[in-house]
PDB file of C-alpha atoms in Angstrom:
ATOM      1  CA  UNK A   1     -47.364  53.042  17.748  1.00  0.00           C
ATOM      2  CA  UNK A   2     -45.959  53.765  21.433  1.00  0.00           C
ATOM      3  CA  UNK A   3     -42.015  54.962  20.995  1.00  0.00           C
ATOM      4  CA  UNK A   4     -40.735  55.045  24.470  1.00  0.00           C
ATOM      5  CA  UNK A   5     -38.156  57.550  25.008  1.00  0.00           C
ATOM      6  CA  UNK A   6     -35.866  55.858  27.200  1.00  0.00           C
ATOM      7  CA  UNK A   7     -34.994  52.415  27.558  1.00  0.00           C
ATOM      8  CA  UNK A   8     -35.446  50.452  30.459  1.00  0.00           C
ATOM      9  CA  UNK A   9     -31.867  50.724  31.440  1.00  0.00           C
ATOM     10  CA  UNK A  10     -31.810  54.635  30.999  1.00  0.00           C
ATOM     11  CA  UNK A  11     -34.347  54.641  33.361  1.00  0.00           C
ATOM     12  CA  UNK A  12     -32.886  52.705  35.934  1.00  0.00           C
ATOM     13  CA  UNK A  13     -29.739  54.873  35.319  1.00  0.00           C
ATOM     14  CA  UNK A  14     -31.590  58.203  36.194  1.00  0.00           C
ATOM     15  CA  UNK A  15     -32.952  56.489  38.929  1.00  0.00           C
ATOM     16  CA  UNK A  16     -29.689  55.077  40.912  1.00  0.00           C
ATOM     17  CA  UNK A  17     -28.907  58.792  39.893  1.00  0.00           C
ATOM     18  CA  UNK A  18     -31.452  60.135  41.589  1.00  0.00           C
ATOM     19  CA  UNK A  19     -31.139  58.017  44.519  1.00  0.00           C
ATOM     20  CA  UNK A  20     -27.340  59.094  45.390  1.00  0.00           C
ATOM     21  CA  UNK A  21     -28.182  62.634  44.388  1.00  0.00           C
ATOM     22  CA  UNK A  22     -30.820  62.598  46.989  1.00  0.00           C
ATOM     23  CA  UNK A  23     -29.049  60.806  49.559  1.00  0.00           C
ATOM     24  CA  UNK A  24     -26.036  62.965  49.332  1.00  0.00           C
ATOM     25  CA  UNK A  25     -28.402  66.421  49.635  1.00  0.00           C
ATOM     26  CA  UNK A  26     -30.568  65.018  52.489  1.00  0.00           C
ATOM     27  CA  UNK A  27     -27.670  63.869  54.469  1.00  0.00           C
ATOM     28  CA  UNK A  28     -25.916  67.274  54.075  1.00  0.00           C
ATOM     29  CA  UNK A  29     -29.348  69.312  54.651  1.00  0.00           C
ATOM     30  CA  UNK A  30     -29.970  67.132  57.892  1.00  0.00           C
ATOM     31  CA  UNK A  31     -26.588  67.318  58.982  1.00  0.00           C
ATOM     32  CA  UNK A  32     -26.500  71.342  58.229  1.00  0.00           C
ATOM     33  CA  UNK A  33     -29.744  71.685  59.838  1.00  0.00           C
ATOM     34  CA  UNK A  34     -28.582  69.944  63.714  1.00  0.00           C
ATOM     35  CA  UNK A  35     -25.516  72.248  63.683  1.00  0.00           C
ATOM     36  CA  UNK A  36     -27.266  75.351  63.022  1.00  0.00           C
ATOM     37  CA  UNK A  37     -29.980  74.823  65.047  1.00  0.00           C
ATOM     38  CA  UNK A  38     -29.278  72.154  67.756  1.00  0.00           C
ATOM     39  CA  UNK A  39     -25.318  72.040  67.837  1.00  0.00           C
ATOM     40  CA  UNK A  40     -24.268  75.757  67.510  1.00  0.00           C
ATOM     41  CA  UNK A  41     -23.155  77.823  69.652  1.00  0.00           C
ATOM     42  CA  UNK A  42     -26.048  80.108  68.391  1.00  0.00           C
ATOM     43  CA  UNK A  43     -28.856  79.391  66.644  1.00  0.00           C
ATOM     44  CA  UNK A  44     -28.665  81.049  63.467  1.00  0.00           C
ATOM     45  CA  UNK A  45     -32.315  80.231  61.901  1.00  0.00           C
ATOM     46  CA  UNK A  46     -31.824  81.649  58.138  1.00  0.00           C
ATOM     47  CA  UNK A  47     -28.990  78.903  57.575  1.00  0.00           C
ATOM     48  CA  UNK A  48     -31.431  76.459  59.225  1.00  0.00           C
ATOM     49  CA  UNK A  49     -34.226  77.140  57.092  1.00  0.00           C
ATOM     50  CA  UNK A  50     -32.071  77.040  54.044  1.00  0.00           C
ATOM     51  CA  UNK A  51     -30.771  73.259  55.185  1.00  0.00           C
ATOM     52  CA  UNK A  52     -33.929  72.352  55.867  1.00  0.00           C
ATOM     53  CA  UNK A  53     -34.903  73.151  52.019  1.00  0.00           C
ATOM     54  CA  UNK A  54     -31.941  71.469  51.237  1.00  0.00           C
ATOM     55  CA  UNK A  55     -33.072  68.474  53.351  1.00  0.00           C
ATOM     56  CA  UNK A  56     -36.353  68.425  52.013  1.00  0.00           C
ATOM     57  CA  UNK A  57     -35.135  68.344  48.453  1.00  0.00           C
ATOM     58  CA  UNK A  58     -32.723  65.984  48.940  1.00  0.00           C
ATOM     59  CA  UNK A  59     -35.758  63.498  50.337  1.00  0.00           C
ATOM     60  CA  UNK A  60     -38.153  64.339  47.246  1.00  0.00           C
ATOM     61  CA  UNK A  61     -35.034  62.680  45.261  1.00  0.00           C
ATOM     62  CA  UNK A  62     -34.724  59.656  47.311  1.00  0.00           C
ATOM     63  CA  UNK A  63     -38.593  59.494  46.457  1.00  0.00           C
ATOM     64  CA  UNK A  64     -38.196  59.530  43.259  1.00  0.00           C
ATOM     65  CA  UNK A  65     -35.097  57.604  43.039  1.00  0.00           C
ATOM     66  CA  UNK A  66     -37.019  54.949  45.101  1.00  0.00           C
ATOM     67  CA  UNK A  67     -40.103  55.017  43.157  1.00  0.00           C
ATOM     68  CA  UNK A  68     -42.250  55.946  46.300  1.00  0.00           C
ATOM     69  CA  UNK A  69     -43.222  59.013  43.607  1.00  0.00           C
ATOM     70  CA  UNK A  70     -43.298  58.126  39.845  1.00  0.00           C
ATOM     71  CA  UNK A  71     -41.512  59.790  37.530  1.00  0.00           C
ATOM     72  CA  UNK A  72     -43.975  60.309  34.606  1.00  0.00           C
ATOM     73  CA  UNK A  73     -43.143  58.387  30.889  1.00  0.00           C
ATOM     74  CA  UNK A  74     -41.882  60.227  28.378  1.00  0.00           C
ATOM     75  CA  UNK A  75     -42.948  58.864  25.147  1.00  0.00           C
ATOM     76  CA  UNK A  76     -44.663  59.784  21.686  1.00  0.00           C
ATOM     77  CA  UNK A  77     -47.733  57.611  20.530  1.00  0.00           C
ATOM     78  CA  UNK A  78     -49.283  57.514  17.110  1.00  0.00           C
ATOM     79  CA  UNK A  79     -52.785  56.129  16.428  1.00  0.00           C
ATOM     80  CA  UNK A  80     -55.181  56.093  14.135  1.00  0.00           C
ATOM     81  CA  UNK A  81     -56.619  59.340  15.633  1.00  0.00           C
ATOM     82  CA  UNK A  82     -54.627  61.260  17.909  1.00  0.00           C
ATOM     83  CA  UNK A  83     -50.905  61.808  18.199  1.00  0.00           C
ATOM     84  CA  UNK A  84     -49.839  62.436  22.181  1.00  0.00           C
ATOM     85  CA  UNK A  85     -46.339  63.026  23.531  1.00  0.00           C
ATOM     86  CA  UNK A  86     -44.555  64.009  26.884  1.00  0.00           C
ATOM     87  CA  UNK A  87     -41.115  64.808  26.079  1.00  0.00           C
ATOM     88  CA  UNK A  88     -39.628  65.208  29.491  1.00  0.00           C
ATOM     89  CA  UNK A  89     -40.798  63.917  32.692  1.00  0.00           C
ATOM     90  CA  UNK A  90     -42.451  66.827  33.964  1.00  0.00           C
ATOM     91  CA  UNK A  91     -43.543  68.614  31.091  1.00  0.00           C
ATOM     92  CA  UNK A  92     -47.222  68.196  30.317  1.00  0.00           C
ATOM     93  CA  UNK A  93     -48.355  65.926  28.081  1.00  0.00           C
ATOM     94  CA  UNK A  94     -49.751  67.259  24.296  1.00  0.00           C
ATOM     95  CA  UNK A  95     -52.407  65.738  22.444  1.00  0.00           C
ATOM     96  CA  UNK A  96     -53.260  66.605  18.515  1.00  0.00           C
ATOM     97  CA  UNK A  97     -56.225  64.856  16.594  1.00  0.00           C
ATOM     98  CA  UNK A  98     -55.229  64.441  13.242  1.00  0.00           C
ATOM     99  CA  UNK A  99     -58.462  65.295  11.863  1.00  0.00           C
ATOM    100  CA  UNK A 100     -57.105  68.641  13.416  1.00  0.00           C
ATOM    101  CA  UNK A 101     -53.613  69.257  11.927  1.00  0.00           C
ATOM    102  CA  UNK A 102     -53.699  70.688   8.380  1.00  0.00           C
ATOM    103  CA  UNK A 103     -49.668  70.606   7.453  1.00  0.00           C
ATOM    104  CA  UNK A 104     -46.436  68.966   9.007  1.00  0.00           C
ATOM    105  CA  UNK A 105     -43.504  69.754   8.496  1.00  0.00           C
ATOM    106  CA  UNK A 106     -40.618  68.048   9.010  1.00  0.00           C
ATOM    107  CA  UNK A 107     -36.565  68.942   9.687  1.00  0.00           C
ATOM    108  CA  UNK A 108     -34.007  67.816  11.409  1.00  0.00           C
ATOM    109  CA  UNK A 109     -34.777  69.442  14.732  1.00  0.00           C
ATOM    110  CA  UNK A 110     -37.972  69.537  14.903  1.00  0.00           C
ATOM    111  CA  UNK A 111     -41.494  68.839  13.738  1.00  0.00           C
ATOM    112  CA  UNK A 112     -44.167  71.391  12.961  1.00  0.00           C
ATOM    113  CA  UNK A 113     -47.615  70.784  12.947  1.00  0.00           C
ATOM    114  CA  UNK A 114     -49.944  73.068  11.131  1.00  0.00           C
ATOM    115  CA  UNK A 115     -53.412  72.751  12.612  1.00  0.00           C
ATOM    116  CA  UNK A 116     -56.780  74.026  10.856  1.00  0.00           C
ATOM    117  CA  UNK A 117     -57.267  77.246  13.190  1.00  0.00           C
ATOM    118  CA  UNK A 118     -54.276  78.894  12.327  1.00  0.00           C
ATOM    119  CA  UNK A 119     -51.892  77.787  15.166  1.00  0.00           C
ATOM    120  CA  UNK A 120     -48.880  75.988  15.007  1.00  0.00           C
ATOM    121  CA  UNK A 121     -47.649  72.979  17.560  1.00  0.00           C
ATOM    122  CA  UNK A 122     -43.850  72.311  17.624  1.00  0.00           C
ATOM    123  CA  UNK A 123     -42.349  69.028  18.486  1.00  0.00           C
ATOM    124  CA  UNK A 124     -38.693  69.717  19.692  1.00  0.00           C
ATOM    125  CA  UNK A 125     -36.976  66.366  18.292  1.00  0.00           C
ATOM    126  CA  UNK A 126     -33.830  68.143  19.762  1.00  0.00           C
ATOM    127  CA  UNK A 127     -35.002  67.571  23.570  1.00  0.00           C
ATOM    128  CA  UNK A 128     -35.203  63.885  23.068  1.00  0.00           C
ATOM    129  CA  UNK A 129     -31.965  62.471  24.163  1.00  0.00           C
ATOM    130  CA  UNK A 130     -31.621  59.922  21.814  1.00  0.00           C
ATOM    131  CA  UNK A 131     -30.452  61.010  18.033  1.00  0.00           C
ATOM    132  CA  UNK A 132     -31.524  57.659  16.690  1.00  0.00           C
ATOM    133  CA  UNK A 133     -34.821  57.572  18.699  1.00  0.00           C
ATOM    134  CA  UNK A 134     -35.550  61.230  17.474  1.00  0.00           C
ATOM    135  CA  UNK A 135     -34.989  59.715  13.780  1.00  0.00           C
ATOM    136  CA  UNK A 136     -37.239  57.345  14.553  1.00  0.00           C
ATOM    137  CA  UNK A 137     -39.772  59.750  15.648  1.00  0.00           C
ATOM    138  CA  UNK A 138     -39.624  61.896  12.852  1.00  0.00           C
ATOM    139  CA  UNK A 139     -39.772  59.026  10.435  1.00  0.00           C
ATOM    140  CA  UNK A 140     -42.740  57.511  12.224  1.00  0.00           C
ATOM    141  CA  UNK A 141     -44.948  60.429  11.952  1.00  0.00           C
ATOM    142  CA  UNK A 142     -43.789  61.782   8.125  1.00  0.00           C
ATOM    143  CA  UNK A 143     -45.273  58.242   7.522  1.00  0.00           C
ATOM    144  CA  UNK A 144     -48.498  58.380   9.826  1.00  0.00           C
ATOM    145  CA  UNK A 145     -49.434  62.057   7.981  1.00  0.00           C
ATOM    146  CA  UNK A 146     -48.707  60.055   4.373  1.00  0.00           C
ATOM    147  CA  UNK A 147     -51.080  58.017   5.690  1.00  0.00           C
ATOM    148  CA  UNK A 148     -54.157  60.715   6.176  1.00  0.00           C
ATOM    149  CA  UNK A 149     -53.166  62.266   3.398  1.00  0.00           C
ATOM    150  CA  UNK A 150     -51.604  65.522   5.606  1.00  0.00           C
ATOM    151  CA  UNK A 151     -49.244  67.403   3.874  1.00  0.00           C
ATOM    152  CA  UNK A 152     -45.796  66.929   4.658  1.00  0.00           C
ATOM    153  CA  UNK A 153     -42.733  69.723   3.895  1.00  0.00           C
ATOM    154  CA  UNK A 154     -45.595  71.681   1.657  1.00  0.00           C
ATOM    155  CA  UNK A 155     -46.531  68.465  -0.518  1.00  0.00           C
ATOM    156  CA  UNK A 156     -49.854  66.679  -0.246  1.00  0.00           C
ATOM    157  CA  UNK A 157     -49.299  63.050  -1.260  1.00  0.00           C
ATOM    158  CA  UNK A 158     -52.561  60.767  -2.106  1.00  0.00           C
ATOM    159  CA  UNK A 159     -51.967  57.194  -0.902  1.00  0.00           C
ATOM    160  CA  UNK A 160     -54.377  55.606  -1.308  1.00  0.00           C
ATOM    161  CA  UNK A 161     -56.497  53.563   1.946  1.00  0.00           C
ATOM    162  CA  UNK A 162     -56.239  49.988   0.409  1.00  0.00           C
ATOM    163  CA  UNK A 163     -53.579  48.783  -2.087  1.00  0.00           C
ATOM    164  CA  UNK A 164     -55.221  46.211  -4.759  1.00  0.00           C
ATOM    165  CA  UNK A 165     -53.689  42.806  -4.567  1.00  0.00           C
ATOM    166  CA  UNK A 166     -52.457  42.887  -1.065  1.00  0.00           C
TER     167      UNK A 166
END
């Protein structure tokens, strides 16, 4: 199971965001940087340099609000042996095996997975944007742990693999 965090037209939202944010701080950095070092009476080379940062940021939004640099998905995927998930666009993305996680447990902000060496992983359902898509998370793996028998909230549930008459 593949749960996209943001819909299409969030996507296209932050982008046209992007875009305008970008435009706005490139014009204003290239516009900043001519005065102070072309225009001016003198050049004054610290305000350049800081315009020129401005400039440069300003185009590595257009790129991104362009899609001439990718933003990177943001997403949480269940399967039969691995759960991996990217929360934000440029946080890295985490993979656990499940043959790996010993406990999960479950609240309303967050999921906590207890893995066989001791450690912990946490799964911040508050940084997704979405209350209903963080729901949806937290249902979707509760069930994929009843599923390998992991505990869940401190109680180990046996389901079985194959349900007779089905």
């Amino acid at each position: 199971m593949h749960i996209s965090l943001y819909t299409a037209r969030q996507l296209r939202r932050i982008k046209d965001r992007l875009l305008w944010l970008g435009l706005f701080m490139a014009s204003g950095g290239g516009s900043a940087l001519l005065y102070n070092l072309i225009l001016g009476e003198e050049v004054r080379w610290v305000w350049g340099m800081a315009a020129a940062i401005i400039m440069l940021a300003g185009l590595y939004l257009l790129a991104l609000g362009t899609g001439k640099i990718l933003l990177k998905n943001a997403f949480v995927a269940i399967s039969a042996d691995k759960i991996s998930y990217r929360l934000n666009f440029y946080s890295k993305e985490y993979s656990l095996a499940w043959s790996g996680i010993a406990a999960v447990q479950l609240s309303d902000h967050c999921v906590l997975f207890d893995l066989n060496g001791g450690q912990q992983q946490v799964l911040l359902l508050s940084r997704i944007e979405s209350q209903n898509t963080a729901s949806q998370v937290a249902l979707s793996l509760q069930l994929a742990a009843l599923e390998r028998n992991v505990t869940v909230n401190g109680v180990r549930f046996n389901v079985p693999n194959s349900f007779p008459g089905m």
